[in-house]
């Protein structure tokens, strides 16, 4: 009997152990209870507390840039860049219309893609953020004190400004590589003659160290491939820039098939320091070109647009040793350089493996002139000679890679909807996590610098499906935030993003939050139509133009009654906000206006044009709830018939005499 | 120079700190002002604690009909002159004077400072009670009288949604120390003279 009991007891004990093991496993996988609330705590930012990171997420077809907080995923602001924005009057007010001027005229929309923050010594300095516009090639600069777009430069000879706007490690240059090759200069020619006749321009836009002023220093006119994405070298590879290409087939129709024939396309490695030296010594030629350069002056609160007439172009074959091609399988999309500057990851989007090139091996191959032919005079290096390693079969459809501060890389896989973490140098896969769904770019704060700031990674997905309450056929895209501080990635949060986010730039909040501007100093307002006190307000007729110098302060407009306007007049409301208190803007709108309202920050002047078409007495009012007496903040403007002799008169506080 | 006269000289010099440091500070706290609004009162000037504070105090106060804080008040001419004159008198006393004069100077300063504080109180009272009859918002006390918005002369007080603080600053400390030191100079002088007499 004893003999029987023993094994039974052992069996029962074994079961208990197994069961309790099972229970504990179940608990750790459970999405409810104490552990789930632990995840919630990781993204919870208490009322009144601040997020640890800023994330600047491109809006794609919204044309704008949105500002988020991490880890909360809360959206703080939408910064208008390439699109008109009625929320603030950007692109509608007379002062900001020039920002959207191009050589094609006023372009009120853009397709914004890749934001990148300025750097000093390879580290994020938080002074400016640059972002590209794909459709009508432009690069914008946003000042991270005012969080406003302050400069936009159009990129000539370019089309589909996609491999942009990444900055070198001292913000010497912002690049703007063309996605589509085009005839340079543009001309009327048969499309079928693309091959050998179209060219791709890689533009290097210099950034003045103190002011941040941008200028196109030179363009490298490359063979007619598609230049998809780019990345600056850093550390040891500082001085080089890397661009992925596709359509090295130079097909011009049904690219889905015809640009996917070559087993390998290229990463173009450009030694920009060498070309810069060549240009500084008078190299390159000035080519006629037409492009707009728009600059916003914070003191006049006004943008000016200048059309430039020429650009310096460089033929890469004229600068031997400056440009090389690294064969990369197949149709590489993302082009990412690790924080040390040694490894260049080419994410072949149709390849089963991830290709990583070695900068050291590349230099060695160049030095030993181990070339495998050339393309349009540009040497092609041997694939094996530059290969550092491959990450074997990590997933389907690799797109983009970012790096943490621990020597790991994180690559997004569009087709298999996942992020894969792998070790730089050993190429072994460490972890993988699903995304929901079809991930494009991913971002790690500081990930585009020599010193990634780690802690979080977020993936920007193209498809939202069942992640939130449905909002009809159109839904905001979803982003997902992961904790990457441990060995395994942990999904923390889903949050919606606005437009179609591509890349994002993120950084520690403390670098910039104290520098954020609170008001514009009224004494420094040099707007030509500013009224700095109620005593300066007036209405001036100049032919059929009427200029109204108007002020706002809680809770009135001055003047609030205006007469003598006639049908057919062009009325300029120049509205100065006299407030000098943080977060007290005033709005302005007049009935029947064909533009948008204005939102005027403290100390700022903005101008709205109104061309009255109907006789009457029309109200105007403040659109931003400003004080206890916001509803009373209003006025009237009297419009008389064309040719009437109603004299110009204005008043505030008493009846018009 | 006698020890008491040296102390007296220090006593006379100390109030000149009023020309370097603010005399008083009034602070207004409210939920919508995470950085409180504040105003320094110097011997010859009102100054913002943070840029544009006075402008924003004026904007808030106009709802209840308070006047704008003036750019200058007559006291800004009288007070500096008063300090300079009393300092001059003090200097003469310190160099030439008998210790008994130290006491007279002490009394003079206490009286003048008291008068200054009273004047400040009157100004505050007028500022807080002499309201525009067309004021947007009218508030009454529980007894039906019109509510005043006078900040405290010294201390803290709730005024509607604001908590007002009014406290002396470094300039006042220098003045107070100077006055106290003159009393010490008197006491030291008296002790010494008694010792000499013995």
PDB file of N, CA and C in Angstrom, chain B residues 2 6 52 80 115 119 135 142 184:
ATOM      1  N   UNK B   2      34.847 108.469  17.571  1.00  0.00           N
ATOM      2  CA  UNK B   2      34.310 107.614  18.621  1.00  0.00           C
ATOM      3  C   UNK B   2      33.571 106.424  18.038  1.00  0.00           C
ATOM      4  N   UNK B   6      30.995 105.978  14.765  1.00  0.00           N
ATOM      5  CA  UNK B   6      31.183 105.033  13.638  1.00  0.00           C
ATOM      6  C   UNK B   6      29.918 104.223  13.427  1.00  0.00           C
ATOM      7  N   UNK B  52       5.776  92.511 -17.740  1.00  0.00           N
ATOM      8  CA  UNK B  52       4.382  92.875 -18.046  1.00  0.00           C
ATOM      9  C   UNK B  52       3.395  92.594 -16.909  1.00  0.00           C
ATOM     10  N   UNK B  80      12.621 109.835  -2.184  1.00  0.00           N
ATOM     11  CA  UNK B  80      14.085 109.863  -2.357  1.00  0.00           C
ATOM     12  C   UNK B  80      14.694 111.124  -1.769  1.00  0.00           C
ATOM     13  N   UNK B 115       5.095 107.884   8.742  1.00  0.00           N
ATOM     14  CA  UNK B 115       4.318 108.734   7.834  1.00  0.00           C
ATOM     15  C   UNK B 115       4.298 108.127   6.443  1.00  0.00           C
ATOM     16  N   UNK B 119       1.062 106.957   4.390  1.00  0.00           N
ATOM     17  CA  UNK B 119       0.803 107.465   3.038  1.00  0.00           C
ATOM     18  C   UNK B 119       0.559 106.302   2.085  1.00  0.00           C
ATOM     19  N   UNK B 135     -17.982 100.381 -13.489  1.00  0.00           N
ATOM     20  CA  UNK B 135     -17.258  99.100 -13.447  1.00  0.00           C
ATOM     21  C   UNK B 135     -18.121  97.959 -13.962  1.00  0.00           C
ATOM     22  N   UNK B 142     -21.052  91.437   2.724  1.00  0.00           N
ATOM     23  CA  UNK B 142     -22.313  90.899   3.282  1.00  0.00           C
ATOM     24  C   UNK B 142     -23.198  91.997   3.885  1.00  0.00           C
ATOM     25  N   UNK B 184      21.175 101.917  18.490  1.00  0.00           N
ATOM     26  CA  UNK B 184      22.348 101.274  19.115  1.00  0.00           C
ATOM     27  C   UNK B 184      23.454 102.307  19.298  1.00  0.00           C
TER      28      UNK B 184
END
